[in-house]
Amino acid sequence: MIKTDVLIIGAGPVGLFAVQQLGLIGLKAEVVDNLDKIGGQCIELYPDKPIYDIPAIPECTGETLTKNLLEQIKPFQTNFHLNERVQEIYKEQNNWKITTSGKKTFLAPNIIIAAGVGSFEPRKFSVKEAEKFENNGVFYSIKDKNFFKNKKVCIFGGGDSALDWAIELSKFADVTLIHRRPEFRGAEHSATLARQFEKEGKLKIKTPFQISSIEGDNKITGITVKAEDGKVEKISTDCILGFFGLIMKLGPITEWGLNLDNKTIPVNTENFQTNKEGIFAIGDICTYPGKLKLILSGFHEGALAARGCFKLARPNEKYRFEFTTTSKTLQERIGVKKK
Ligand SMILES: Cc1cc2nc3c(=O)[nH]c(=O)nc-3n(C[C@H](O)[C@H](O)[C@H](O)COP(=O)(O)OP(=O)(O)OC[C@H]3O[C@@H](n4cnc5c(N)ncnc54)[C@H](O)[C@@H]3O)c2cc1C
């Protein structure tokens, strides 16, 4: 059980800045994200695209913004719990007890939901056997490529992830790349390289084919794929990898008794608290009259939610407004002034 002042759901830009605002006023936060990386939409959807409307930063990419936000919260030595989806929350006296998909539990008087458009989840194989073999032969991401060494691997998908992993794994595994369309939609140079590998006998490519069944009892022994014209082929394989992109799901958030308005959470604009005491919502997930789904709005929302959290985390203390430019206390917290 991890005890903290605030549990933040979502390591997107808004969750990250909330860590800084909490840290400045002396509150400790733990951050949970369903993704395997920090940065939310900025990293998952547009890491290389320039952003032009972050205050005082004329231009930066999603990746640079994330890097800078992480640099700014370095003094607070925040723990990130990645690959964990917050599943359940319930009240335990003055605290919220929070459980994740990986069975981690947290106890905190405050929760800040900075969950954007919901958790990013891989689009899955539609054949019914896929669920049974998930993580035991059926995968949607690669944590350690060495796991696939000398194995027979079928990779499905036509985008960058499918192409890049097919090329990479073909260096040490027997790889078949399968896509439902004749053309790949990933980067042209990757598609060309994959076709070149095919000619050199390093990689097999099957298009246009789709999976129709998975065979095996305790482990996968093979799959059947089907072409548009009805032609069927059996392929012997140890595992299959699906790279069909991500979908965003509000997921468990809908089951926590929070008021919802069209997949967003209504909040009051005084402290961004939801209809539940101690649960705040900021960033893309929250709604109120005039809400703008912009990163800069999320930063402001995080600042006010942090002050809201202070009341419950330090009920016997009075919050004092201070500037970072002039407050010795704040400067000590960010490590620029020695105690
Ligand atoms: C292509 C594109 C371009 C954009 N350009 C701009 C721009 O120029 N300027 C601008 O201001 N904004 C821009 N935006 C919008 C901006 O990216 C969002 O406003 C911002 O990312 C919202 O941040 P957030 O932290 O609220 O949520 P997100 O970035 O969505 O992060 C939320 C995180 O929460 C996690 N999560 C959700 N549910 C759970 C759960 N139950 N358990 C664990 N983790 C969970 C998700 O996995 C995700 O990582 C753009 C968006 C896109 C898609």
Short mmCIF file of C-alpha atoms and ligand atoms in Angstrom, two decimals:
data_model
loop_
_atom_site.label_atom_id
_atom_site.label_comp_id
_atom_site.label_asym_id
_atom_site.label_seq_id
_atom_site.Cartn_x
_atom_site.Cartn_y
_atom_site.Cartn_z
CA MET A 1 0.00 0.00 0.00
CA ILE A 2 1.50 3.33 -1.10
CA LYS A 3 0.46 6.37 0.95
CA THR A 4 0.62 9.79 -0.63
CA ASP A 5 -0.99 13.23 -0.52
CA VAL A 6 -2.30 13.03 -4.07
CA LEU A 7 -2.68 10.23 -6.59
CA ILE A 8 -2.59 11.60 -10.13
CA ILE A 9 -4.25 9.54 -12.85
CA GLY A 10 -2.53 10.33 -16.13
CA ALA A 11 1.05 11.27 -17.00
CA GLY A 12 0.08 13.62 -19.84
CA PRO A 13 1.32 17.23 -19.85
CA VAL A 14 -1.40 18.34 -17.45
CA GLY A 15 -0.75 15.57 -14.90
CA LEU A 16 2.98 16.38 -15.06
CA PHE A 17 2.51 20.08 -14.39
CA ALA A 18 0.15 19.28 -11.52
CA VAL A 19 3.07 17.41 -9.89
CA GLN A 20 5.05 20.67 -9.97
CA GLN A 21 2.22 22.74 -8.52
CA LEU A 22 1.67 20.19 -5.75
CA GLY A 23 5.39 19.93 -5.04
CA LEU A 24 5.72 23.70 -4.68
CA ILE A 25 3.10 23.78 -1.94
CA GLY A 26 4.72 20.82 -0.20
CA LEU A 27 2.45 17.97 -1.34
CA LYS A 28 3.72 14.61 -2.55
CA ALA A 29 2.19 12.96 -5.60
CA GLU A 30 2.35 9.51 -7.20
CA VAL A 31 1.45 9.23 -10.88
CA VAL A 32 -0.21 6.26 -12.60
CA ASP A 33 -0.53 5.85 -16.37
CA ASN A 34 -1.84 3.06 -18.51
CA LEU A 35 0.78 3.73 -21.19
CA ASP A 36 4.35 2.44 -21.06
CA LYS A 37 5.68 5.99 -21.41
CA ILE A 38 5.24 9.45 -19.94
CA GLY A 39 3.69 12.31 -21.97
CA GLY A 40 0.10 11.36 -22.84
CA GLN A 41 -1.17 12.54 -26.23
CA CYS A 42 1.98 14.64 -26.81
CA ILE A 43 4.15 11.51 -26.87
CA GLU A 44 1.68 8.94 -28.15
CA LEU A 45 0.05 10.96 -30.92
CA TYR A 46 2.40 13.75 -32.02
CA PRO A 47 5.93 13.53 -30.55
CA ASP A 48 7.56 15.26 -33.56
CA LYS A 49 4.91 17.86 -34.32
CA PRO A 50 5.65 21.44 -33.31
CA ILE A 51 3.34 23.10 -30.78
CA TYR A 52 3.12 26.89 -31.03
CA ASP A 53 0.88 27.91 -28.13
CA ILE A 54 2.65 26.97 -24.93
CA PRO A 55 3.10 30.26 -23.01
CA ALA A 56 6.60 31.72 -23.47
CA ILE A 57 7.77 28.80 -25.63
CA PRO A 58 7.37 29.96 -29.25
CA GLU A 59 7.83 26.45 -30.64
CA CYS A 60 8.45 22.99 -29.21
CA THR A 61 7.58 19.42 -30.10
CA GLY A 62 5.41 17.12 -28.00
CA GLU A 63 8.58 15.29 -27.03
CA THR A 64 10.47 18.42 -25.96
CA LEU A 65 7.50 19.66 -23.95
CA THR A 66 7.37 16.34 -22.08
CA LYS A 67 11.14 16.40 -21.49
CA ASN A 68 10.96 19.94 -20.11
CA LEU A 69 8.01 19.16 -17.86
CA LEU A 70 9.94 16.20 -16.47
CA GLU A 71 12.98 18.41 -15.91
CA GLN A 72 10.81 20.90 -14.03
CA ILE A 73 9.51 18.24 -11.61
CA LYS A 74 12.88 16.55 -11.07
CA PRO A 75 13.31 18.09 -7.58
CA PHE A 76 10.18 16.28 -6.37
CA GLN A 77 11.49 12.77 -7.23
CA THR A 78 8.07 11.59 -8.29
CA ASN A 79 7.27 7.90 -8.69
CA PHE A 80 5.63 6.94 -11.97
CA HIS A 81 3.63 3.73 -12.16
CA LEU A 82 3.45 2.98 -15.87
CA ASN A 83 1.55 0.20 -17.64
CA GLU A 84 -1.01 0.44 -14.84
CA ARG A 85 -4.62 1.44 -15.35
CA VAL A 86 -6.47 2.83 -12.35
CA GLN A 87 -9.30 0.38 -11.96
CA GLU A 88 -11.18 0.95 -8.72
CA ILE A 89 -11.47 3.70 -6.18
CA TYR A 90 -13.45 3.79 -2.99
CA LYS A 91 -13.61 5.87 0.15
CA GLU A 92 -11.93 4.60 3.32
CA GLN A 93 -12.58 7.07 6.14
CA ASN A 94 -10.82 10.30 5.08
CA ASN A 95 -8.86 8.69 2.28
CA TRP A 96 -9.44 7.24 -1.15
CA LYS A 97 -8.23 3.72 -1.71
CA ILE A 98 -7.11 3.26 -5.29
CA THR A 99 -6.37 -0.05 -7.04
CA THR A 100 -4.67 -0.50 -10.40
CA SER A 101 -4.86 -3.21 -13.07
CA GLY A 102 -1.46 -4.47 -11.79
CA LYS A 103 -2.96 -4.77 -8.26
CA LYS A 104 -1.01 -1.82 -6.81
CA THR A 105 -2.90 0.00 -4.08
CA PHE A 106 -2.64 3.61 -2.98
CA LEU A 107 -4.13 5.50 -0.08
CA ALA A 108 -4.56 9.24 -0.54
CA PRO A 109 -6.89 11.98 0.64
CA ASN A 110 -6.92 13.38 -2.90
CA ILE A 111 -7.12 12.10 -6.45
CA ILE A 112 -6.45 14.29 -9.46
CA ILE A 113 -7.87 12.82 -12.64
CA ALA A 114 -5.77 14.10 -15.55
CA ALA A 115 -6.83 11.26 -17.81
CA GLY A 116 -7.25 13.21 -21.06
CA VAL A 117 -9.53 11.37 -23.42
CA GLY A 118 -9.27 8.19 -21.38
CA SER A 119 -6.70 5.45 -21.36
CA PHE A 120 -5.00 4.51 -24.59
CA GLU A 121 -5.57 0.84 -25.31
CA PRO A 122 -4.42 -1.27 -28.23
CA ARG A 123 -7.01 -2.24 -30.84
CA LYS A 124 -7.20 -6.02 -30.51
CA PHE A 125 -7.59 -9.06 -32.76
CA SER A 126 -11.27 -9.76 -33.35
CA VAL A 127 -10.96 -13.59 -33.42
CA LYS A 128 -12.35 -15.15 -30.25
CA GLU A 129 -9.23 -17.19 -29.33
CA ALA A 130 -7.11 -14.00 -29.10
CA GLU A 131 -8.27 -13.14 -25.59
CA LYS A 132 -7.43 -16.61 -24.29
CA PHE A 133 -3.84 -16.34 -25.53
CA GLU A 134 -3.30 -12.69 -24.61
CA ASN A 135 0.23 -12.31 -23.16
CA ASN A 136 0.77 -16.00 -23.86
CA GLY A 137 1.44 -15.85 -27.58
CA VAL A 138 -0.78 -12.90 -28.48
CA PHE A 139 0.83 -9.49 -27.92
CA TYR A 140 0.04 -5.86 -28.71
CA SER A 141 3.36 -4.33 -27.66
CA ILE A 142 6.96 -5.44 -27.24
CA LYS A 143 8.60 -5.01 -23.86
CA ASP A 144 11.72 -7.08 -24.55
CA LYS A 145 12.55 -7.92 -28.14
CA ASN A 146 14.89 -10.74 -27.03
CA PHE A 147 11.80 -12.72 -26.03
CA PHE A 148 11.17 -13.31 -29.76
CA LYS A 149 14.71 -14.57 -30.55
CA ASN A 150 14.63 -17.66 -32.83
CA LYS A 151 10.83 -17.82 -32.63
CA LYS A 152 8.27 -17.96 -35.44
CA VAL A 153 6.45 -14.63 -35.26
CA CYS A 154 3.48 -13.30 -37.26
CA ILE A 155 3.13 -9.52 -37.20
CA PHE A 156 -0.20 -7.97 -38.22
CA GLY A 157 -0.70 -4.35 -39.28
CA GLY A 158 0.23 -1.89 -42.00
CA GLY A 159 1.47 1.13 -40.07
CA ASP A 160 4.85 2.19 -38.73
CA SER A 161 4.85 -0.07 -35.66
CA ALA A 162 4.12 -3.21 -37.70
CA LEU A 163 6.75 -2.35 -40.31
CA ASP A 164 9.44 -1.25 -37.85
CA TRP A 165 9.03 -4.32 -35.63
CA ALA A 166 8.88 -6.69 -38.63
CA ILE A 167 12.19 -5.27 -39.86
CA GLU A 168 13.78 -5.32 -36.40
CA LEU A 169 12.65 -8.80 -35.34
CA SER A 170 13.51 -10.32 -38.73
CA LYS A 171 17.19 -9.90 -37.73
CA PHE A 172 16.85 -12.77 -35.24
CA ALA A 173 13.40 -14.34 -35.65
CA ASP A 174 11.40 -16.03 -38.42
CA VAL A 175 8.97 -13.20 -39.20
CA THR A 176 5.86 -13.06 -41.40
CA LEU A 177 4.30 -9.63 -41.88
CA ILE A 178 0.57 -9.79 -42.64
CA HIS A 179 -1.65 -6.87 -43.68
CA ARG A 180 -5.24 -6.73 -44.85
CA ARG A 181 -4.44 -4.29 -47.69
CA PRO A 182 -1.88 -4.67 -50.50
CA GLU A 183 -0.22 -1.34 -49.58
CA PHE A 184 1.35 -0.39 -46.24
CA ARG A 185 0.42 2.96 -44.74
CA GLY A 186 3.60 3.40 -42.68
CA ALA A 187 6.62 5.48 -43.73
CA GLU A 188 7.63 4.87 -47.34
CA HIS A 189 11.26 4.09 -46.52
CA SER A 190 10.14 1.41 -43.98
CA ALA A 191 7.76 -0.17 -46.52
CA THR A 192 10.57 -0.19 -49.13
CA LEU A 193 12.99 -1.75 -46.66
CA ALA A 194 10.45 -4.44 -45.72
CA ARG A 195 9.94 -5.30 -49.41
CA GLN A 196 13.73 -5.42 -49.87
CA PHE A 197 14.06 -7.78 -46.87
CA GLU A 198 11.35 -9.94 -48.46
CA LYS A 199 13.32 -10.17 -51.73
CA GLU A 200 16.45 -11.11 -49.78
CA GLY A 201 14.51 -13.87 -48.00
CA LYS A 202 14.86 -12.24 -44.56
CA LEU A 203 11.14 -11.56 -44.11
CA LYS A 204 7.90 -13.05 -45.45
CA ILE A 205 5.06 -10.71 -46.43
CA LYS A 206 1.44 -11.73 -46.92
CA THR A 207 -1.05 -9.18 -48.27
CA PRO A 208 -4.00 -8.75 -48.45
CA PHE A 209 -4.73 -11.27 -45.69
CA GLN A 210 -6.57 -11.15 -42.38
CA ILE A 211 -6.50 -13.52 -39.43
CA SER A 212 -9.45 -15.92 -39.26
CA SER A 213 -8.47 -18.26 -36.40
CA ILE A 214 -5.76 -19.16 -33.90
CA GLU A 215 -4.86 -22.80 -33.28
CA GLY A 216 -3.38 -24.40 -30.14
CA ASP A 217 -4.36 -25.66 -26.70
CA ASN A 218 -2.03 -24.29 -24.03
CA LYS A 219 0.09 -22.39 -26.47
CA ILE A 220 -0.27 -21.16 -30.02
CA THR A 221 0.81 -23.63 -32.69
CA GLY A 222 -0.48 -21.85 -35.77
CA ILE A 223 -2.97 -19.48 -37.33
CA THR A 224 -5.28 -19.43 -40.32
CA VAL A 225 -5.38 -16.37 -42.53
CA LYS A 226 -7.89 -15.52 -45.19
CA ALA A 227 -7.62 -13.36 -48.32
CA GLU A 228 -10.40 -11.14 -49.69
CA ASP A 229 -11.11 -13.68 -52.45
CA GLY A 230 -11.73 -16.36 -49.81
CA LYS A 231 -8.35 -18.07 -50.22
CA VAL A 232 -7.28 -19.63 -46.90
CA GLU A 233 -3.74 -20.40 -45.67
CA LYS A 234 -2.38 -22.02 -42.53
CA ILE A 235 0.80 -20.62 -40.98
CA SER A 236 2.78 -22.36 -38.27
CA THR A 237 3.76 -19.79 -35.61
CA ASP A 238 4.76 -19.42 -31.94
CA CYS A 239 3.24 -16.01 -31.43
CA ILE A 240 1.29 -13.23 -33.10
CA LEU A 241 1.69 -9.50 -32.67
CA GLY A 242 -1.10 -7.03 -33.49
CA PHE A 243 -0.25 -3.40 -34.30
CA PHE A 244 -3.63 -1.96 -35.24
CA GLY A 245 -3.27 1.39 -33.49
CA LEU A 246 -4.71 2.64 -30.25
CA ILE A 247 -8.22 3.43 -29.14
CA MET A 248 -9.08 5.72 -26.28
CA LYS A 249 -11.44 4.45 -23.65
CA LEU A 250 -12.79 6.29 -20.63
CA GLY A 251 -12.86 2.81 -19.14
CA PRO A 252 -13.20 2.39 -15.38
CA ILE A 253 -13.62 6.15 -14.78
CA THR A 254 -17.30 5.79 -15.70
CA GLU A 255 -17.83 3.45 -12.74
CA TRP A 256 -16.61 5.72 -9.94
CA GLY A 257 -19.91 7.54 -9.32
CA LEU A 258 -18.67 10.78 -10.86
CA ASN A 259 -21.03 13.04 -12.77
CA LEU A 260 -20.29 12.71 -16.47
CA ASP A 261 -21.16 14.93 -19.40
CA ASN A 262 -20.47 13.49 -22.84
CA LYS A 263 -17.32 11.58 -21.76
CA THR A 264 -16.00 14.48 -19.67
CA ILE A 265 -16.22 15.24 -15.96
CA PRO A 266 -17.96 18.43 -14.84
CA VAL A 267 -15.97 20.41 -12.24
CA ASN A 268 -16.34 23.67 -10.37
CA THR A 269 -13.84 26.27 -11.54
CA GLU A 270 -12.87 27.37 -8.05
CA ASN A 271 -10.72 24.31 -7.36
CA PHE A 272 -11.60 21.81 -10.14
CA GLN A 273 -13.25 19.44 -7.72
CA THR A 274 -15.78 16.97 -9.13
CA ASN A 275 -19.04 15.99 -7.43
CA LYS A 276 -16.94 13.89 -4.99
CA GLU A 277 -14.91 15.55 -2.24
CA GLY A 278 -11.20 14.96 -2.77
CA ILE A 279 -11.54 14.01 -6.44
CA PHE A 280 -10.43 16.67 -8.87
CA ALA A 281 -10.40 16.61 -12.68
CA ILE A 282 -8.12 18.70 -14.88
CA GLY A 283 -7.00 18.83 -18.52
CA ASP A 284 -8.96 17.39 -21.45
CA ILE A 285 -11.10 15.18 -19.19
CA CYS A 286 -12.79 18.03 -17.33
CA THR A 287 -15.58 20.28 -18.48
CA TYR A 288 -17.04 23.62 -17.37
CA PRO A 289 -18.53 26.59 -19.21
CA GLY A 290 -15.93 27.91 -21.64
CA LYS A 291 -13.53 24.95 -21.33
CA LEU A 292 -10.74 24.95 -23.93
CA LYS A 293 -9.04 21.63 -24.61
CA LEU A 294 -5.59 23.19 -24.65
CA ILE A 295 -2.48 22.35 -22.66
CA LEU A 296 -2.24 25.88 -21.30
CA SER A 297 -5.75 25.62 -19.80
CA GLY A 298 -4.77 22.32 -18.15
CA PHE A 299 -1.78 24.00 -16.49
CA HIS A 300 -4.01 26.63 -14.87
CA GLU A 301 -6.51 23.96 -13.79
CA GLY A 302 -3.67 21.96 -12.16
CA ALA A 303 -2.54 25.01 -10.18
CA LEU A 304 -6.01 25.52 -8.68
CA ALA A 305 -6.65 21.79 -8.09
CA ALA A 306 -3.34 21.59 -6.20
CA ARG A 307 -4.52 24.28 -3.76
CA GLY A 308 -7.80 22.34 -3.44
CA CYS A 309 -5.84 19.22 -2.48
CA PHE A 310 -3.93 21.13 0.20
CA LYS A 311 -7.06 21.53 2.35
CA LEU A 312 -7.59 17.77 2.65
CA ALA A 313 -3.93 16.75 2.80
CA ARG A 314 -3.02 19.34 5.48
CA PRO A 315 -6.29 20.00 7.32
CA ASN A 316 -4.52 21.70 10.23
CA GLU A 317 -2.36 24.01 8.16
CA LYS A 318 -3.24 27.24 6.43
CA TYR A 319 -2.27 27.57 2.78
CA ARG A 320 -0.11 30.63 2.13
CA PHE A 321 0.14 32.13 -1.33
CA GLU A 322 3.79 32.75 -2.32
CA PHE A 323 5.81 33.60 -5.44
CA THR A 324 8.66 31.35 -6.59
CA THR A 325 10.73 34.46 -7.30
CA THR A 326 10.72 35.61 -3.69
CA SER A 327 9.76 32.67 -1.43
CA LYS A 328 12.66 30.98 0.32
CA THR A 329 10.40 28.00 1.18
CA LEU A 330 9.40 27.41 -2.43
CA GLN A 331 12.98 27.80 -3.59
CA GLU A 332 14.12 25.23 -1.04
CA ARG A 333 11.48 22.81 -2.29
CA ILE A 334 12.75 23.09 -5.85
CA GLY A 335 16.33 22.87 -4.64
CA VAL A 336 17.57 26.26 -5.83
CA LYS A 337 18.15 27.57 -2.29
CA LYS A 338 20.05 25.63 0.34
CA LYS A 339 18.23 25.08 3.66
C1 LIG B 1 -2.52 15.85 -33.12
C2 LIG B 1 -2.76 16.73 -31.91
C3 LIG B 1 -2.21 18.00 -31.88
C4 LIG B 1 -2.42 18.82 -30.77
N1 LIG B 1 -1.86 20.07 -30.74
C5 LIG B 1 -2.03 20.88 -29.66
C6 LIG B 1 -1.47 22.20 -29.61
O1 LIG B 1 -0.83 22.65 -30.57
N2 LIG B 1 -1.65 22.93 -28.47
C7 LIG B 1 -2.37 22.46 -27.39
O2 LIG B 1 -2.47 23.16 -26.38
N3 LIG B 1 -2.92 21.23 -27.42
C8 LIG B 1 -2.78 20.44 -28.53
N4 LIG B 1 -3.38 19.19 -28.57
C9 LIG B 1 -4.21 18.78 -27.41
C10 LIG B 1 -3.33 18.36 -26.26
O3 LIG B 1 -2.46 17.30 -26.65
C11 LIG B 1 -4.22 17.92 -25.10
O4 LIG B 1 -4.99 19.04 -24.70
C12 LIG B 1 -3.36 17.45 -23.93
O5 LIG B 1 -2.59 16.32 -24.28
C13 LIG B 1 -4.25 17.11 -22.74
O6 LIG B 1 -3.40 16.70 -21.72
P1 LIG B 1 -3.91 15.79 -20.53
O7 LIG B 1 -2.71 15.64 -19.64
O8 LIG B 1 -5.17 16.36 -20.01
O9 LIG B 1 -4.30 14.39 -21.20
P2 LIG B 1 -3.51 13.35 -22.13
O10 LIG B 1 -2.38 13.98 -22.83
O11 LIG B 1 -4.58 12.72 -22.95
O12 LIG B 1 -2.95 12.28 -21.09
C14 LIG B 1 -3.82 11.50 -20.34
C15 LIG B 1 -3.11 10.25 -19.86
O13 LIG B 1 -3.97 9.58 -18.93
C16 LIG B 1 -3.84 8.20 -19.08
N5 LIG B 1 -5.01 7.53 -18.52
C17 LIG B 1 -6.32 7.70 -18.85
N6 LIG B 1 -7.13 6.93 -18.09
C18 LIG B 1 -6.33 6.25 -17.26
C19 LIG B 1 -6.55 5.28 -16.23
N7 LIG B 1 -7.77 4.86 -15.86
N8 LIG B 1 -5.47 4.77 -15.60
C20 LIG B 1 -4.22 5.16 -15.92
N9 LIG B 1 -3.95 6.07 -16.87
C21 LIG B 1 -4.98 6.61 -17.53
C22 LIG B 1 -3.68 8.02 -20.60
O14 LIG B 1 -3.04 6.79 -20.90
C23 LIG B 1 -2.83 9.24 -20.98
O15 LIG B 1 -1.45 8.96 -21.03
C24 LIG B 1 -3.20 18.36 -29.67
C25 LIG B 1 -3.75 17.07 -29.71
C26 LIG B 1 -3.54 16.26 -30.83
C27 LIG B 1 -4.15 14.89 -30.84
#
